[in-house]
Amino acid sequence: LEPLTNAAGPPKVTDRPVEEHPIVQNLRAWDDRAVAEASQFRGELTIVLPPERLRRAAEYLQAEPGLQFDLLSDISAVDRFPIEPRFEVNYHLVSIPLRQTLRLRVWISGQDPALDTLIPVWPTANWHEREIYDLFGIRFEGHPDLHRILMPDDWEGHPLRKDYPVEGFGT
Amino acid sequence: MTTIETAAGTAQTMVLNMGPQHPSTHGVLRVVLELDGETVVKARPEIGYLHTGIEKSCEALTYSQAITLTDRIDYLAPLSNNLGYCLAVEKLLGMEVPKRAQYIRVLLTEMTRLNSHLVWLGTHAMDLGATSVMLYCFREREEILKIFEMVSGQRMMTSYFRIGGLALEPPPGWLDRVRRFIEMLPSRVEEYENLLTRNSIWLMRTQGVGILGATDAIALGVTGPMLRAAGVAYDVRKVFPYSSYDEFNFDVPTRTEGDSYARYLVRLAEMRESLKIIRQAMDKIPPEGPIKADAPGIIPPPREKMKTEMEALIYHFKIFTEGFAPPPGEVYQRIESPRGEVGYFVVSDGSPKPYRVKVRAPSFVNLQALPKLSEGGVVADMIACIGTIDIVLGEVDR
């Protein structure tokens, strides 16, 4: 009997070394400390940025003619409780003219989690950031309209945090 | 209420609540409008009335169980959401799905697109006063739902796509029924066009209403027919093909006006393209062959095998008691749903339950453009603006 996890076999994607990826090289050439870590899984490139460089890197990724990441598809937060730094925030980018995709990731601490808003770069970030504020309790500095979007305004707690039970409190 | 300066002097604006119970909001959407007479000064959508915590619930279920929740996100396109989620988990597993299953998936997701566009056309036309179109559209949609029922046993919450393939072999004769349907539909689409495309009331209600240009659309993250009506040919099926879409020959209809009428024309053209894809898929689907991947620990074994083979019984027991555990990692799978880009971001920590499932819902993102579409227009055009976005509130609130 094969072990269950191996039933699908190894990944079929042919990954090239991540440091040689043109997007990673481009970012490194722009700012030596912009890329904290780069990895590839199932053909998807993830670049980890230091949180304080997120805003400038976003502006660069959108404006640079060799990158042109004009569409911000999605922002997703993940709670890694009880690991510290606790939250990861993933930005899924698409370059419509160059047909490429990229995931940006920043790690932020569970102590008073906060991050720069990306609304000036991609206005679509507005509701995504409100949703993350609502469900994870991460503040976005400089957001013009940061309040709950899905839960009622007087709700207590942030439901998608891992220390929030699925069945809720007090039921 | 605020005081504003107008040409005639100072005036006071009025705040009007539209919804959450309003027939034209297609569910429970509340829009807080600030009006200067008939003109919309500010529109602020308020959402969350249908929030059911689907993403949180997924974390408490196994990978296979979570499929049933994806149906309920966008109840007009359940199969598109099934597909997005299954593809994400398959990518996580590094699993290859048999071609036959892939073609059947393509055929059924295109039927879903027809279904969704028919409901959109019917309700949008009814909102703007053309009641008869709704009756025609629902007549055709009924046939699609009957095909879904024939294939999966369910009209709406099908859960027909499973991780690694399909739930069950489609019944004999189902393709004949699909053929009869797609032979009938083109003339029906023409009928809708005769009712609306050159209808002067329809033109007055939609032309130049709710204009969204390409730059604004991309900046606001708008995808799907709304983006294509603004002149950007971004279709995930073409740009990042999945499930063998690269083997199909179809066009991506675009317009450049970016108004409600352009979006109407794009959606009608998309229905014709879907028919083209369905026709090709019918030729491609082999009459026989596997509909599930060969992965013993992940795909439940057939019933007969369980009664004769020990391993099959063990696998069956393990899959339904524990589930299966993909390797740790995360993937983002995007697909083109009738409303735009659906994205599933699935994170695995190596356990049998997803650590995090995030749904990128196109309705949620597209609804953000509502103030841009409606501000500066009149209240009556609000209805056209909401209708033209084609929102499904279940998907907005998840």
PDB file of C-alpha atoms in Angstrom, chain A residues 5-167:
ATOM      1  CA  THR A   5       0.423  11.631   0.395  1.00  0.00           C
ATOM      2  CA  ASN A   6       2.586  10.266  -2.411  1.00  0.00           C
ATOM      3  CA  ALA A   7      -0.259   8.936  -4.511  1.00  0.00           C
ATOM      4  CA  ALA A   8      -0.124  11.882  -6.888  1.00  0.00           C
ATOM      5  CA  GLY A   9       3.594  11.611  -7.506  1.00  0.00           C
ATOM      6  CA  PRO A  10       6.117  14.420  -7.621  1.00  0.00           C
ATOM      7  CA  PRO A  11       5.212  17.777  -9.173  1.00  0.00           C
ATOM      8  CA  LYS A  12       5.433  17.787 -12.955  1.00  0.00           C
ATOM      9  CA  VAL A  13       6.399  21.427 -13.357  1.00  0.00           C
ATOM     10  CA  THR A  14       9.947  22.043 -14.491  1.00  0.00           C
ATOM     11  CA  ASP A  15      11.143  24.711 -12.146  1.00  0.00           C
ATOM     12  CA  ARG A  16      14.165  26.733 -13.051  1.00  0.00           C
ATOM     13  CA  PRO A  17      16.377  28.078 -10.259  1.00  0.00           C
ATOM     14  CA  VAL A  18      14.468  30.930  -8.714  1.00  0.00           C
ATOM     15  CA  GLU A  19      17.373  33.373  -8.508  1.00  0.00           C
ATOM     16  CA  GLU A  20      17.626  33.291 -12.298  1.00  0.00           C
ATOM     17  CA  HIS A  21      13.987  34.259 -12.799  1.00  0.00           C
ATOM     18  CA  PRO A  22      13.887  37.551 -14.758  1.00  0.00           C
ATOM     19  CA  ILE A  23      11.392  39.174 -12.372  1.00  0.00           C
ATOM     20  CA  VAL A  24      13.575  38.386  -9.349  1.00  0.00           C
ATOM     21  CA  GLN A  25      16.685  39.651 -11.134  1.00  0.00           C
ATOM     22  CA  ASN A  26      14.898  42.809 -12.213  1.00  0.00           C
ATOM     23  CA  LEU A  27      13.781  43.550  -8.640  1.00  0.00           C
ATOM     24  CA  ARG A  28      17.231  42.840  -7.226  1.00  0.00           C
ATOM     25  CA  ALA A  29      18.845  45.124  -9.770  1.00  0.00           C
ATOM     26  CA  TRP A  30      16.423  47.888  -8.765  1.00  0.00           C
ATOM     27  CA  ASP A  31      16.894  47.541  -4.999  1.00  0.00           C
ATOM     28  CA  ASP A  32      19.333  45.119  -3.464  1.00  0.00           C
ATOM     29  CA  ARG A  33      17.203  44.622  -0.341  1.00  0.00           C
ATOM     30  CA  ALA A  34      13.779  44.455  -2.010  1.00  0.00           C
ATOM     31  CA  VAL A  35      13.695  40.668  -2.258  1.00  0.00           C
ATOM     32  CA  ALA A  36      13.888  38.954   1.124  1.00  0.00           C
ATOM     33  CA  GLU A  37      13.204  35.538  -0.363  1.00  0.00           C
ATOM     34  CA  ALA A  38      12.005  34.089  -3.648  1.00  0.00           C
ATOM     35  CA  SER A  39      10.506  30.664  -4.209  1.00  0.00           C
ATOM     36  CA  GLN A  40       8.593  28.725  -6.796  1.00  0.00           C
ATOM     37  CA  PHE A  41       5.951  26.057  -6.230  1.00  0.00           C
ATOM     38  CA  ARG A  42       3.918  24.419  -9.024  1.00  0.00           C
ATOM     39  CA  GLY A  43       5.195  27.040 -11.449  1.00  0.00           C
ATOM     40  CA  GLU A  44       4.020  29.988  -9.342  1.00  0.00           C
ATOM     41  CA  LEU A  45       6.602  32.555  -8.335  1.00  0.00           C
ATOM     42  CA  THR A  46       6.424  34.047  -4.834  1.00  0.00           C
ATOM     43  CA  ILE A  47       8.566  36.991  -3.803  1.00  0.00           C
ATOM     44  CA  VAL A  48       8.762  37.856  -0.123  1.00  0.00           C
ATOM     45  CA  LEU A  49       9.303  41.552   0.558  1.00  0.00           C
ATOM     46  CA  PRO A  50      10.189  43.359   3.757  1.00  0.00           C
ATOM     47  CA  PRO A  51       6.943  45.174   4.780  1.00  0.00           C
ATOM     48  CA  GLU A  52       8.565  48.617   4.740  1.00  0.00           C
ATOM     49  CA  ARG A  53       9.509  48.176   1.071  1.00  0.00           C
ATOM     50  CA  LEU A  54       6.085  46.949  -0.100  1.00  0.00           C
ATOM     51  CA  ARG A  55       4.687  50.283  -1.247  1.00  0.00           C
ATOM     52  CA  ARG A  56       7.747  51.336  -3.261  1.00  0.00           C
ATOM     53  CA  ALA A  57       8.138  47.879  -4.779  1.00  0.00           C
ATOM     54  CA  ALA A  58       4.462  47.928  -5.812  1.00  0.00           C
ATOM     55  CA  GLU A  59       4.945  51.266  -7.569  1.00  0.00           C
ATOM     56  CA  TYR A  60       8.012  49.911  -9.322  1.00  0.00           C
ATOM     57  CA  LEU A  61       6.309  46.664 -10.402  1.00  0.00           C
ATOM     58  CA  GLN A  62       3.413  48.604 -11.903  1.00  0.00           C
ATOM     59  CA  ALA A  63       5.437  51.295 -13.678  1.00  0.00           C
ATOM     60  CA  GLU A  64       8.540  49.431 -14.896  1.00  0.00           C
ATOM     61  CA  PRO A  65       8.123  48.738 -18.660  1.00  0.00           C
ATOM     62  CA  GLY A  66       9.685  45.278 -18.321  1.00  0.00           C
ATOM     63  CA  LEU A  67       7.173  44.192 -15.652  1.00  0.00           C
ATOM     64  CA  GLN A  68       3.888  46.127 -16.120  1.00  0.00           C
ATOM     65  CA  PHE A  69       1.887  44.479 -13.354  1.00  0.00           C
ATOM     66  CA  ASP A  70      -1.233  46.528 -14.032  1.00  0.00           C
ATOM     67  CA  LEU A  71      -3.921  44.293 -12.509  1.00  0.00           C
ATOM     68  CA  LEU A  72      -4.083  43.443  -8.822  1.00  0.00           C
ATOM     69  CA  SER A  73      -6.270  40.340  -8.838  1.00  0.00           C
ATOM     70  CA  ASP A  74      -6.518  39.629  -5.194  1.00  0.00           C
ATOM     71  CA  ILE A  75      -5.146  40.180  -1.711  1.00  0.00           C
ATOM     72  CA  SER A  76      -5.291  37.200   0.646  1.00  0.00           C
ATOM     73  CA  ALA A  77      -4.166  37.074   4.249  1.00  0.00           C
ATOM     74  CA  VAL A  78      -3.189  33.871   6.051  1.00  0.00           C
ATOM     75  CA  ASP A  79      -2.952  33.518   9.823  1.00  0.00           C
ATOM     76  CA  ARG A  80      -0.024  31.310  10.926  1.00  0.00           C
ATOM     77  CA  PHE A  81      -0.942  31.432  14.624  1.00  0.00           C
ATOM     78  CA  PRO A  82       0.952  30.750  16.938  1.00  0.00           C
ATOM     79  CA  ILE A  83       4.041  31.298  14.777  1.00  0.00           C
ATOM     80  CA  GLU A  84       5.542  34.788  14.877  1.00  0.00           C
ATOM     81  CA  PRO A  85       5.479  36.824  12.595  1.00  0.00           C
ATOM     82  CA  ARG A  86       1.897  35.709  12.601  1.00  0.00           C
ATOM     83  CA  PHE A  87       0.261  37.035   9.425  1.00  0.00           C
ATOM     84  CA  GLU A  88       1.244  36.700   5.812  1.00  0.00           C
ATOM     85  CA  VAL A  89      -0.434  38.926   3.230  1.00  0.00           C
ATOM     86  CA  ASN A  90      -0.319  37.758  -0.388  1.00  0.00           C
ATOM     87  CA  TYR A  91      -0.827  40.050  -3.371  1.00  0.00           C
ATOM     88  CA  HIS A  92      -1.692  38.280  -6.627  1.00  0.00           C
ATOM     89  CA  LEU A  93      -0.613  40.341  -9.586  1.00  0.00           C
ATOM     90  CA  VAL A  94      -1.195  39.991 -13.324  1.00  0.00           C
ATOM     91  CA  SER A  95       0.485  41.805 -16.144  1.00  0.00           C
ATOM     92  CA  ILE A  96      -2.139  41.886 -18.891  1.00  0.00           C
ATOM     93  CA  PRO A  97       0.251  43.142 -21.638  1.00  0.00           C
ATOM     94  CA  LEU A  98       3.092  40.727 -20.785  1.00  0.00           C
ATOM     95  CA  ARG A  99       0.915  37.769 -19.733  1.00  0.00           C
ATOM     96  CA  GLN A 100       2.746  37.007 -16.529  1.00  0.00           C
ATOM     97  CA  THR A 101       1.738  36.539 -12.919  1.00  0.00           C
ATOM     98  CA  LEU A 102       3.436  37.089  -9.604  1.00  0.00           C
ATOM     99  CA  ARG A 103       2.686  36.668  -5.923  1.00  0.00           C
ATOM    100  CA  LEU A 104       4.090  39.218  -3.516  1.00  0.00           C
ATOM    101  CA  ARG A 105       4.183  38.296   0.143  1.00  0.00           C
ATOM    102  CA  VAL A 106       4.877  40.233   3.288  1.00  0.00           C
ATOM    103  CA  TRP A 107       5.071  38.861   6.835  1.00  0.00           C
ATOM    104  CA  ILE A 108       3.730  40.976   9.655  1.00  0.00           C
ATOM    105  CA  SER A 109       3.758  40.565  13.400  1.00  0.00           C
ATOM    106  CA  GLY A 110       0.668  39.615  15.423  1.00  0.00           C
ATOM    107  CA  GLN A 111       1.410  42.523  17.809  1.00  0.00           C
ATOM    108  CA  ASP A 112      -0.614  45.433  16.424  1.00  0.00           C
ATOM    109  CA  PRO A 113      -0.519  44.198  12.814  1.00  0.00           C
ATOM    110  CA  ALA A 114      -0.351  47.029  10.280  1.00  0.00           C
ATOM    111  CA  LEU A 115       0.741  47.520   6.695  1.00  0.00           C
ATOM    112  CA  ASP A 116       0.875  50.333   4.144  1.00  0.00           C
ATOM    113  CA  THR A 117      -2.191  50.658   1.939  1.00  0.00           C
ATOM    114  CA  LEU A 118      -1.748  50.041  -1.787  1.00  0.00           C
ATOM    115  CA  ILE A 119      -4.812  52.053  -2.880  1.00  0.00           C
ATOM    116  CA  PRO A 120      -2.662  54.784  -4.508  1.00  0.00           C
ATOM    117  CA  VAL A 121      -1.047  52.124  -6.714  1.00  0.00           C
ATOM    118  CA  TRP A 122      -4.049  49.868  -7.392  1.00  0.00           C
ATOM    119  CA  PRO A 123      -7.400  51.429  -6.340  1.00  0.00           C
ATOM    120  CA  THR A 124      -8.957  47.939  -6.303  1.00  0.00           C
ATOM    121  CA  ALA A 125      -7.035  47.301  -3.060  1.00  0.00           C
ATOM    122  CA  ASN A 126      -9.691  49.330  -1.227  1.00  0.00           C
ATOM    123  CA  TRP A 127     -12.257  46.599  -0.601  1.00  0.00           C
ATOM    124  CA  HIS A 128      -9.687  43.800  -0.349  1.00  0.00           C
ATOM    125  CA  GLU A 129      -7.955  45.693   2.458  1.00  0.00           C
ATOM    126  CA  ARG A 130     -11.250  46.397   4.195  1.00  0.00           C
ATOM    127  CA  GLU A 131     -12.069  42.682   4.041  1.00  0.00           C
ATOM    128  CA  ILE A 132      -8.705  41.752   5.569  1.00  0.00           C
ATOM    129  CA  TYR A 133      -9.158  44.418   8.257  1.00  0.00           C
ATOM    130  CA  ASP A 134     -12.597  42.989   8.987  1.00  0.00           C
ATOM    131  CA  LEU A 135     -11.722  39.298   9.055  1.00  0.00           C
ATOM    132  CA  PHE A 136      -8.098  39.352  10.268  1.00  0.00           C
ATOM    133  CA  GLY A 137      -7.763  42.659  12.132  1.00  0.00           C
ATOM    134  CA  ILE A 138      -4.814  43.916  10.097  1.00  0.00           C
ATOM    135  CA  ARG A 139      -4.792  47.718   9.813  1.00  0.00           C
ATOM    136  CA  PHE A 140      -3.835  49.419   6.551  1.00  0.00           C
ATOM    137  CA  GLU A 141      -2.078  52.742   7.168  1.00  0.00           C
ATOM    138  CA  GLY A 142      -3.354  55.524   4.946  1.00  0.00           C
ATOM    139  CA  HIS A 143      -6.597  53.730   3.937  1.00  0.00           C
ATOM    140  CA  PRO A 144      -9.263  56.446   3.509  1.00  0.00           C
ATOM    141  CA  ASP A 145     -12.262  54.354   4.573  1.00  0.00           C
ATOM    142  CA  LEU A 146     -11.092  51.553   6.843  1.00  0.00           C
ATOM    143  CA  HIS A 147     -14.084  49.937   8.518  1.00  0.00           C
ATOM    144  CA  ARG A 148     -15.735  46.541   8.484  1.00  0.00           C
ATOM    145  CA  ILE A 149     -17.174  45.390   5.165  1.00  0.00           C
ATOM    146  CA  LEU A 150     -18.732  41.929   5.631  1.00  0.00           C
ATOM    147  CA  MET A 151     -19.380  41.659   9.379  1.00  0.00           C
ATOM    148  CA  PRO A 152     -21.658  44.073  11.288  1.00  0.00           C
ATOM    149  CA  ASP A 153     -19.913  47.211  12.591  1.00  0.00           C
ATOM    150  CA  ASP A 154     -20.336  46.208  16.234  1.00  0.00           C
ATOM    151  CA  TRP A 155     -18.949  42.681  15.796  1.00  0.00           C
ATOM    152  CA  GLU A 156     -16.246  41.612  18.223  1.00  0.00           C
ATOM    153  CA  GLY A 157     -13.184  39.751  17.033  1.00  0.00           C
ATOM    154  CA  HIS A 158     -11.894  38.806  13.619  1.00  0.00           C
ATOM    155  CA  PRO A 159     -13.464  35.555  12.365  1.00  0.00           C
ATOM    156  CA  LEU A 160     -10.732  34.291  10.035  1.00  0.00           C
ATOM    157  CA  ARG A 161      -8.055  34.329  12.732  1.00  0.00           C
ATOM    158  CA  LYS A 162      -7.026  30.841  13.757  1.00  0.00           C
ATOM    159  CA  ASP A 163      -7.759  31.507  17.449  1.00  0.00           C
ATOM    160  CA  TYR A 164     -11.394  32.310  16.536  1.00  0.00           C
ATOM    161  CA  PRO A 165     -13.474  29.100  16.716  1.00  0.00           C
ATOM    162  CA  VAL A 166     -15.405  27.988  13.632  1.00  0.00           C
ATOM    163  CA  GLU A 167     -18.646  27.884  15.603  1.00  0.00           C
TER     164      GLU A 167
END
